[in-house]
PDB file of C-alpha atoms in Angstrom:
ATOM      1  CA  UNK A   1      53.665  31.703  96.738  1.00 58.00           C
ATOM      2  CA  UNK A   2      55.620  33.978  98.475  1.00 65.00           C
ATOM      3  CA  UNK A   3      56.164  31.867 101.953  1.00 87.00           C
ATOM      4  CA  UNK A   4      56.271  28.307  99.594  1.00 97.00           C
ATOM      5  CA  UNK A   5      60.032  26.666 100.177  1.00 98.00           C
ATOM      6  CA  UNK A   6      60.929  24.493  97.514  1.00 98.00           C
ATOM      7  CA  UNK A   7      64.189  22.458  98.080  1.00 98.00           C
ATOM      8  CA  UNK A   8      66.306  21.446  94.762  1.00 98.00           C
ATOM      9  CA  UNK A   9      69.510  18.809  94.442  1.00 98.00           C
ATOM     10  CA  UNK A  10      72.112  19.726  91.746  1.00 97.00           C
ATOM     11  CA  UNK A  11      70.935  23.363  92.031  1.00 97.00           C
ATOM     12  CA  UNK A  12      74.361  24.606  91.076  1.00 95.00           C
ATOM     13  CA  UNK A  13      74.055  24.411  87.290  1.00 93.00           C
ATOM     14  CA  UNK A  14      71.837  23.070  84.635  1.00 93.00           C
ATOM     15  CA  UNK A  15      68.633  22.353  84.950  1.00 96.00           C
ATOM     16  CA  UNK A  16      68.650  22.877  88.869  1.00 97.00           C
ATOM     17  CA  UNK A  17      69.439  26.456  88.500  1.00 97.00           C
ATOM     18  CA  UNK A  18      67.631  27.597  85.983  1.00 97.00           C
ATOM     19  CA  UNK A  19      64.226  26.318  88.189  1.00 98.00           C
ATOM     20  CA  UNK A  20      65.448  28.270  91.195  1.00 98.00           C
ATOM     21  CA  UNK A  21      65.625  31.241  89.276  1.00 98.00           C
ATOM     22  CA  UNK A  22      62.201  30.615  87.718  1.00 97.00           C
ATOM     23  CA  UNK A  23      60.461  29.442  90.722  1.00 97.00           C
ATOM     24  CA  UNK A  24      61.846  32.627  92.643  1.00 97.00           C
ATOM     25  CA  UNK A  25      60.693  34.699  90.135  1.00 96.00           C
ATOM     26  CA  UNK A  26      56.947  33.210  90.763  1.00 95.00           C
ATOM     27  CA  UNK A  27      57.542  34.308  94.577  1.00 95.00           C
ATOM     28  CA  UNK A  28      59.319  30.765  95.640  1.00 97.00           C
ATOM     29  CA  UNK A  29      61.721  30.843  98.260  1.00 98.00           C
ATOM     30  CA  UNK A  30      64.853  28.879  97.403  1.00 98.00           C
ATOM     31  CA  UNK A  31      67.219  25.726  99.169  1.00 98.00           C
ATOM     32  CA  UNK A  32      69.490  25.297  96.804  1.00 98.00           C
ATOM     33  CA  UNK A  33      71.675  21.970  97.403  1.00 98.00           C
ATOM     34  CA  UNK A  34      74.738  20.965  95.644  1.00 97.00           C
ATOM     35  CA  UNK A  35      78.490  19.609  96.348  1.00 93.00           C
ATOM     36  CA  UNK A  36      79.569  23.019  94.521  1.00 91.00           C
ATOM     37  CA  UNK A  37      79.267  24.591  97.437  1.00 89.00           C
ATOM     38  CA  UNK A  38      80.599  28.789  95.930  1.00 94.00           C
ATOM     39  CA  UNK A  39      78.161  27.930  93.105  1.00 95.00           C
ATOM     40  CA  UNK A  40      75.127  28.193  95.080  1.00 96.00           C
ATOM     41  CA  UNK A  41      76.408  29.952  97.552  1.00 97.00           C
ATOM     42  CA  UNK A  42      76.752  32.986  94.333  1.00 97.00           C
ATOM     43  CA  UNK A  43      73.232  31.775  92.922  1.00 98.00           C
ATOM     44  CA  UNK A  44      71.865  32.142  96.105  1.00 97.00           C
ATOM     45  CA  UNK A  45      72.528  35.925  96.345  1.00 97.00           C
ATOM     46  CA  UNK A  46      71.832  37.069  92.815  1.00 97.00           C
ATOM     47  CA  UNK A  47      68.460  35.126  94.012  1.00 97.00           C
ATOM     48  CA  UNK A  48      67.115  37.697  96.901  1.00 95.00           C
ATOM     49  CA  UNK A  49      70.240  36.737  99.797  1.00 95.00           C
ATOM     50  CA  UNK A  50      69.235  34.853 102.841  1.00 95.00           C
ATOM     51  CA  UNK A  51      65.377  35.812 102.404  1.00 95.00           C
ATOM     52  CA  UNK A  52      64.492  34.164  99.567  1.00 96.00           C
ATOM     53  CA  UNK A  53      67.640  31.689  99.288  1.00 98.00           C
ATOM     54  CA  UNK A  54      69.850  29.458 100.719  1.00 98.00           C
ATOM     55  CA  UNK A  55      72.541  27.582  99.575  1.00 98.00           C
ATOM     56  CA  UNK A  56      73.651  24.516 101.450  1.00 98.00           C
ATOM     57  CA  UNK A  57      76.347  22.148 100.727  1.00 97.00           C
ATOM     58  CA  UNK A  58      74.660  18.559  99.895  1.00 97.00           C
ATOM     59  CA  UNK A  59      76.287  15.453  98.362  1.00 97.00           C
ATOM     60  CA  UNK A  60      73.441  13.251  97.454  1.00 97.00           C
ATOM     61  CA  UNK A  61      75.326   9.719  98.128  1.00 97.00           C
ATOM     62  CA  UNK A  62      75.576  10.640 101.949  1.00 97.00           C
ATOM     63  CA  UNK A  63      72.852  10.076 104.503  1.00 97.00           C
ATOM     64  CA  UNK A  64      74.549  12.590 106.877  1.00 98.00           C
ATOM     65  CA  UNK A  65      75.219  15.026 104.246  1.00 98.00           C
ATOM     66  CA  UNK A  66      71.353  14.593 103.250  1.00 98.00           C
ATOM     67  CA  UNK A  67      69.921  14.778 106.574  1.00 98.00           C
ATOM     68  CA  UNK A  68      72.041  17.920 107.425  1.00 98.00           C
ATOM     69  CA  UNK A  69      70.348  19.679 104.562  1.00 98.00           C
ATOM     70  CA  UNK A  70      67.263  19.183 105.446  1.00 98.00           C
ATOM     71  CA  UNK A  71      67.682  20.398 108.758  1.00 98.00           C
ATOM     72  CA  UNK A  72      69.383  23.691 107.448  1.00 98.00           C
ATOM     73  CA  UNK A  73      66.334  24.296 105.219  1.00 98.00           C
ATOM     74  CA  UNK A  74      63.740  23.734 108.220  1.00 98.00           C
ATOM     75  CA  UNK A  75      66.044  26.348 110.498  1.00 98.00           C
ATOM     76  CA  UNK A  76      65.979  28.287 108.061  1.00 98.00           C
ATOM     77  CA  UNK A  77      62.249  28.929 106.634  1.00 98.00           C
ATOM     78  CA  UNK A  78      60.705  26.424 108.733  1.00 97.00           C
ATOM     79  CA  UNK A  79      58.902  24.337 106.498  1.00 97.00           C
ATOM     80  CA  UNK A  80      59.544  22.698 102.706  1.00 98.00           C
ATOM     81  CA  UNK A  81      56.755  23.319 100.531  1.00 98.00           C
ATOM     82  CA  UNK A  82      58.225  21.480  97.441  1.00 98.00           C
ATOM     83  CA  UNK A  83      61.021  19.357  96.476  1.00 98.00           C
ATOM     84  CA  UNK A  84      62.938  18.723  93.370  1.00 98.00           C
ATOM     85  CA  UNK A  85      65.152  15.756  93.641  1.00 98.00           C
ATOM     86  CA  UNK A  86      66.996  16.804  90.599  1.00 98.00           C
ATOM     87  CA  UNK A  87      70.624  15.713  91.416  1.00 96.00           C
ATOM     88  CA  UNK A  88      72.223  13.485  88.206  1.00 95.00           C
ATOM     89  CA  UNK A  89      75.362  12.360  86.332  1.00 93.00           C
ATOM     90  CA  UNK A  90      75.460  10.886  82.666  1.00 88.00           C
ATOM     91  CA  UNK A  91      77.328   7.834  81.490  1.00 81.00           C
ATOM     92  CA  UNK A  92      80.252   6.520  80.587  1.00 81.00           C
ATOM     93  CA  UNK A  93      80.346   5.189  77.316  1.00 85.00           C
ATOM     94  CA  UNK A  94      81.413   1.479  75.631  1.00 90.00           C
ATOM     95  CA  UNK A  95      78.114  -0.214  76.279  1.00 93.00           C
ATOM     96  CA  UNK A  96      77.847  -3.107  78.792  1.00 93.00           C
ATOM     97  CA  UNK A  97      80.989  -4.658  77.556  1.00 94.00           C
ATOM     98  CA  UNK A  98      83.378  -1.838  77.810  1.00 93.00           C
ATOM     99  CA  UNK A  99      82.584   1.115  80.279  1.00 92.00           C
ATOM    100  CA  UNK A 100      84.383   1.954  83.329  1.00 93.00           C
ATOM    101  CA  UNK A 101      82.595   0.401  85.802  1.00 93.00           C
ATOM    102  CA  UNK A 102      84.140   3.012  88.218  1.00 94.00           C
ATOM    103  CA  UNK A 103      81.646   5.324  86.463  1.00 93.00           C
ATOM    104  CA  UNK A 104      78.950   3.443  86.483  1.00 94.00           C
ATOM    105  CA  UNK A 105      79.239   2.951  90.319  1.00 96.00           C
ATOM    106  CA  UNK A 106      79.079   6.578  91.157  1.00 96.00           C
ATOM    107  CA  UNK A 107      76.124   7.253  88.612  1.00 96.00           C
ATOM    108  CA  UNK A 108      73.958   4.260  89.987  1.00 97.00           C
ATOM    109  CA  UNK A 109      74.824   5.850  93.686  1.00 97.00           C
ATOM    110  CA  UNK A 110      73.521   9.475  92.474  1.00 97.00           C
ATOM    111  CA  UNK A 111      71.234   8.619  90.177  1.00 97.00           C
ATOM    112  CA  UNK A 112      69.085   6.123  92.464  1.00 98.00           C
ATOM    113  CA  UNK A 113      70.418   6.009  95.987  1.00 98.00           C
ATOM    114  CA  UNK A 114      70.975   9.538  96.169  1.00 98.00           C
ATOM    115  CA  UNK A 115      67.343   9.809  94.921  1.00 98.00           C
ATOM    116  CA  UNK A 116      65.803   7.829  97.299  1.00 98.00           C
ATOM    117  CA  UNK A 117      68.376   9.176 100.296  1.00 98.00           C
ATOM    118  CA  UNK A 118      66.236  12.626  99.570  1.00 98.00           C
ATOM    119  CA  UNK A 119      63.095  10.909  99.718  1.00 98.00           C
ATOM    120  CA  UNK A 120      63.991   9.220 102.829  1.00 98.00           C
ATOM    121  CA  UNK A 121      65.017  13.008 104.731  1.00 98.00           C
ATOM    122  CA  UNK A 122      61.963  15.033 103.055  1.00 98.00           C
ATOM    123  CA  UNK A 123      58.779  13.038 103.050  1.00 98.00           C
ATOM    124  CA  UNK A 124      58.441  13.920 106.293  1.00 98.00           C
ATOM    125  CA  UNK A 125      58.748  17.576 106.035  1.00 98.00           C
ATOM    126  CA  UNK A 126      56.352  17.841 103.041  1.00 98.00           C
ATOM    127  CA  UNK A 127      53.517  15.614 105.277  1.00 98.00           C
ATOM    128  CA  UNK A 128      53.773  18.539 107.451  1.00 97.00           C
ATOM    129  CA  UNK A 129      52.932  20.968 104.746  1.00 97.00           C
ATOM    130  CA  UNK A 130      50.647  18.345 102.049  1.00 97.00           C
ATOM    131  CA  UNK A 131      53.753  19.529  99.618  1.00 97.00           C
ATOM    132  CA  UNK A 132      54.899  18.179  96.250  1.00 98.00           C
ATOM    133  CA  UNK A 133      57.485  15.846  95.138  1.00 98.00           C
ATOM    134  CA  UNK A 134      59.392  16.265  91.905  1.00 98.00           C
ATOM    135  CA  UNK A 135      62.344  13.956  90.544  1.00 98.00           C
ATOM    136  CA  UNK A 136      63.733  14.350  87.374  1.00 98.00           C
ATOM    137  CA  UNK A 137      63.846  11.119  85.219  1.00 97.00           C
ATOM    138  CA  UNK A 138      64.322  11.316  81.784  1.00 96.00           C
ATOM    139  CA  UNK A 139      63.136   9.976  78.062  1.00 95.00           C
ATOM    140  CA  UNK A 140      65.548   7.345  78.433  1.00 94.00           C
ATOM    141  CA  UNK A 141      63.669   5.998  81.456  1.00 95.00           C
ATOM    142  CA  UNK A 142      60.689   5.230  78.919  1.00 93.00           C
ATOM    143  CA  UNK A 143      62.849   3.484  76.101  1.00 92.00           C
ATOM    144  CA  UNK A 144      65.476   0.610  75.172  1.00 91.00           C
ATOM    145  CA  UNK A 145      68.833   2.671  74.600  1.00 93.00           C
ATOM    146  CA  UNK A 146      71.419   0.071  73.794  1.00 93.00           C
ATOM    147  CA  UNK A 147      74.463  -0.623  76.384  1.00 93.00           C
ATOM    148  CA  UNK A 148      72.905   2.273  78.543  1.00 94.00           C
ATOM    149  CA  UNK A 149      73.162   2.154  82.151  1.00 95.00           C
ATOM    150  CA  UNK A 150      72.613   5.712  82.338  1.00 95.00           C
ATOM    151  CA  UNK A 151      68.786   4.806  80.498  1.00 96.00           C
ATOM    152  CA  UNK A 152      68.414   1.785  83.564  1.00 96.00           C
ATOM    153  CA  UNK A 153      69.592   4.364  85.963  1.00 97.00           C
ATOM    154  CA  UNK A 154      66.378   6.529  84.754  1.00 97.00           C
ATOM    155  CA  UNK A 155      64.328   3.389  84.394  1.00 98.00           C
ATOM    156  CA  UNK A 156      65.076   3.402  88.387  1.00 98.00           C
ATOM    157  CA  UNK A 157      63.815   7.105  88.958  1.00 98.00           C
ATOM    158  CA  UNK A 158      60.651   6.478  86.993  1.00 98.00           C
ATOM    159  CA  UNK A 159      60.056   3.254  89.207  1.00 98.00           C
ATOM    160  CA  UNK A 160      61.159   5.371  92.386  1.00 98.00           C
ATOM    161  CA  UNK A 161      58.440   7.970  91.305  1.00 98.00           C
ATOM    162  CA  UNK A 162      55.525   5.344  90.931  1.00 98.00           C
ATOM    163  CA  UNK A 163      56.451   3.743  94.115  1.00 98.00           C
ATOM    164  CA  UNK A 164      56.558   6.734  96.492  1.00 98.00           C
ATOM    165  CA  UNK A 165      53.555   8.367  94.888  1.00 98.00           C
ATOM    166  CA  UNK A 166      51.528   4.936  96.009  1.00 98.00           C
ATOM    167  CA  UNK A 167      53.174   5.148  99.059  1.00 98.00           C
ATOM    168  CA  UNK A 168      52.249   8.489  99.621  1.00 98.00           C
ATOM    169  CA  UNK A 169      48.731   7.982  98.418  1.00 97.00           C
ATOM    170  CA  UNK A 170      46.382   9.808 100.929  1.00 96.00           C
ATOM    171  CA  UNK A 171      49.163  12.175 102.423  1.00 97.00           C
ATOM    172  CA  UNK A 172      48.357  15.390 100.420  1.00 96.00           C
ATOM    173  CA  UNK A 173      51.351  15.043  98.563  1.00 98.00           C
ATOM    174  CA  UNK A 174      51.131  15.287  95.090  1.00 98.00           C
ATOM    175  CA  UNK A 175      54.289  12.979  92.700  1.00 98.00           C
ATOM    176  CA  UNK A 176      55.737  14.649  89.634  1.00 98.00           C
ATOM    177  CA  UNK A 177      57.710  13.005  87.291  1.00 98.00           C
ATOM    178  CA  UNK A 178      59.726  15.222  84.945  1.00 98.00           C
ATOM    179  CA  UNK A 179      60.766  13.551  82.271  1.00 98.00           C
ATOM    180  CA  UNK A 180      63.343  15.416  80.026  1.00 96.00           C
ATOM    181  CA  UNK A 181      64.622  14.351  76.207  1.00 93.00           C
ATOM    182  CA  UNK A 182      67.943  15.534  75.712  1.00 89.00           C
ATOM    183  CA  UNK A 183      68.670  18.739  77.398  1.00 91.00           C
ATOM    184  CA  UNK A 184      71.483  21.247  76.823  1.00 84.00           C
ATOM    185  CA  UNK A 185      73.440  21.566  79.836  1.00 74.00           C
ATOM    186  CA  UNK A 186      77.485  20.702  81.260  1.00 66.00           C
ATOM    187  CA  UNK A 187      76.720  16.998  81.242  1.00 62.00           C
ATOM    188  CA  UNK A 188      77.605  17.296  77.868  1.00 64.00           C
ATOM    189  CA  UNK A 189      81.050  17.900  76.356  1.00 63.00           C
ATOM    190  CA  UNK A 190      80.118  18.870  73.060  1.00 70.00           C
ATOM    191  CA  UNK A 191      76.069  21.017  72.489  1.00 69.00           C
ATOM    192  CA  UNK A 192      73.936  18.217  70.738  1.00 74.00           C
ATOM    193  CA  UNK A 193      72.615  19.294  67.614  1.00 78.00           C
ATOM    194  CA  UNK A 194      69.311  19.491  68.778  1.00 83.00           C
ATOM    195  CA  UNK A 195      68.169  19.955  72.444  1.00 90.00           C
ATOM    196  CA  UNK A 196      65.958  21.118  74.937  1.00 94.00           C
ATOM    197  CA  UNK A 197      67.794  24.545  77.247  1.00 93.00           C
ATOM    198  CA  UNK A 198      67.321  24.150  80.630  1.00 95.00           C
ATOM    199  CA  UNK A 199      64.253  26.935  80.874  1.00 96.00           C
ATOM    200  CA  UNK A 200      62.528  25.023  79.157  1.00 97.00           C
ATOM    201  CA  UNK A 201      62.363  22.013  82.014  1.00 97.00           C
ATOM    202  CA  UNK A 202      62.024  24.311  84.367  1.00 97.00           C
ATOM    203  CA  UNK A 203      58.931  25.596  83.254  1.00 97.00           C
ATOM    204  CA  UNK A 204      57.855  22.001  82.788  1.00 98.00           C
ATOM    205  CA  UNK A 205      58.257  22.147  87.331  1.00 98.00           C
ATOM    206  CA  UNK A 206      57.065  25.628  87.370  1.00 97.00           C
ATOM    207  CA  UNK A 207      53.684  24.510  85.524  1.00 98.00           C
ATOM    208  CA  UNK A 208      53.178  21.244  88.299  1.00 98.00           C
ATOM    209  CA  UNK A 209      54.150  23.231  90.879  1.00 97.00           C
ATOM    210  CA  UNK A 210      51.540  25.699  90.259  1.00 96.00           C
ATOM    211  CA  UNK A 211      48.734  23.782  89.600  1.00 96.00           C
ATOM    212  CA  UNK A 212      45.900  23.662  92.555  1.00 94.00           C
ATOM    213  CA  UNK A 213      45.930  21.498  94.818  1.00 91.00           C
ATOM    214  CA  UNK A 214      43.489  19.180  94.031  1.00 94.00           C
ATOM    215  CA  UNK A 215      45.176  18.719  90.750  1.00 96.00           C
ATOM    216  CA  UNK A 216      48.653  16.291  90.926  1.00 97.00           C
ATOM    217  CA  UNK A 217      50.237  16.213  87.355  1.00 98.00           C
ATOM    218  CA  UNK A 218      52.120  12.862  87.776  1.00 98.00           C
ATOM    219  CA  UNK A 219      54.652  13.181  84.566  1.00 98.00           C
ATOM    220  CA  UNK A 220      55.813  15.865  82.180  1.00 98.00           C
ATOM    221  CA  UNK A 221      57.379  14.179  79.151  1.00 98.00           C
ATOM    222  CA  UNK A 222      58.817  17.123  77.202  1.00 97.00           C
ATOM    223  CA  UNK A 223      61.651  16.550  74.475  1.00 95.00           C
ATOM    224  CA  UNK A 224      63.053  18.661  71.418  1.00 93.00           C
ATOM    225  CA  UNK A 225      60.931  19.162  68.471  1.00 92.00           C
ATOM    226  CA  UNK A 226      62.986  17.286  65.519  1.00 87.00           C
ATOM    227  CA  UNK A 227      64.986  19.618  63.318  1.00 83.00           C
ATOM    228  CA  UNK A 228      62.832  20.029  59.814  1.00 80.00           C
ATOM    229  CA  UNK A 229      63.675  17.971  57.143  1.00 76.00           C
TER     230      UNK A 229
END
């Protein structure tokens, strides 16, 4: 793995970073994207320095912004190997009937557009290389959550992911869902009482990512074992 390129949105923190540093670990080379532009750019050297890592400045709900990244990581290393559309934001809460809709409009825009905006700028790049796909959905993209938009939001991303991987049947490129139950990270204010960490969804990309090729693991669902009774 040590010339594979794998290209990850919302790489500054969370889930996002914790992969790069796994992934780079397993001989990876790094694009790590993000609006937090000095958090990547300081993940990017404690990851190897322009070698093994770059850090670009990426927000997700811009086509320019999007394209540009792309292009940085192909002047860069030359090729994308992998790509982790992992970019998110939670909810706002009061259900249906009372959130701030203001919310909800940026969420829906990163959530789905910005998902599909990275489709859109990378297929191309991983036809070049038969490469992999990744996008991180969720548990509440497989279940009723009541006055959720966040949950439709993910509902999207697992739709997005069964689209593109029929659309992309025949290509080489293998579609992996990663599908997360509630994770400890920043999109919380307060740690739940039970959670996943980040590592552990990382592994959950470090385990598709590694598989041969002939083999294309199409979801990981992976959530907290239940606190004992």
């Amino acid at each position: 793995m040590n010339d594979a390129v794998i290209l990850i949105t919302g790489a500054s923190s969370g889930i996002g970073a914790e992969t790069a540093r796994q992934v780079t670990k397993a001989g990876y080379r790094v694009v790590l994207a993000a609006r937090s532009e000095d958090r990547v750019t300081r993940l990017a050297e404690a990851l190897g320095g322009p070698d093994r890592a770059l850090a670009v400045h990426c927000d997700v709900n811009d086509a320019a912004s999007q394209q540009a990244m792309v292009a940085s990581a192909l002047e860069h290393f030359g090729r994308i190997d992998a790509v982790f559309a992992n970019a998110g934001m939670g909810g706002s809460p009061g259900g249906f009937s009372g959130a701030d809709t203001a919310i909800w409009r940026e969420m829906i825009l990163t959530n789905i557009y910005g998902v599909g905006l990275t489709l859109r700028h990378t297929i191309e790049a991983l036809k070049r290389t038969r490469g992999h796909l990744l996008l991180t959905g969720s548990a509440a993209g497989r279940t009723t959550i009541a006055g959720s938009m966040y949950s439709a939001t993910k509902w999207a991303v697992s739709a997005i992911g069964y689209g593109v991987r029929e659309e992309l049947r025949g290509t080489g490129i293998r579609v992996t869902l990663i599908e997360p139950g509630m994770v400890d990270t920043p999109f919380f204010d307060e740690p739940p009482a039970y959670a996943l960490k980040p590592e552990d969804v990382a592994r959950a990309v470090l385990y598709a990512i590694s598989q041969p090729p002939h083999v294309d693991v199409n979801e990981i669902l992976v959530r907290p074992t239940p606190p004992l009774d």
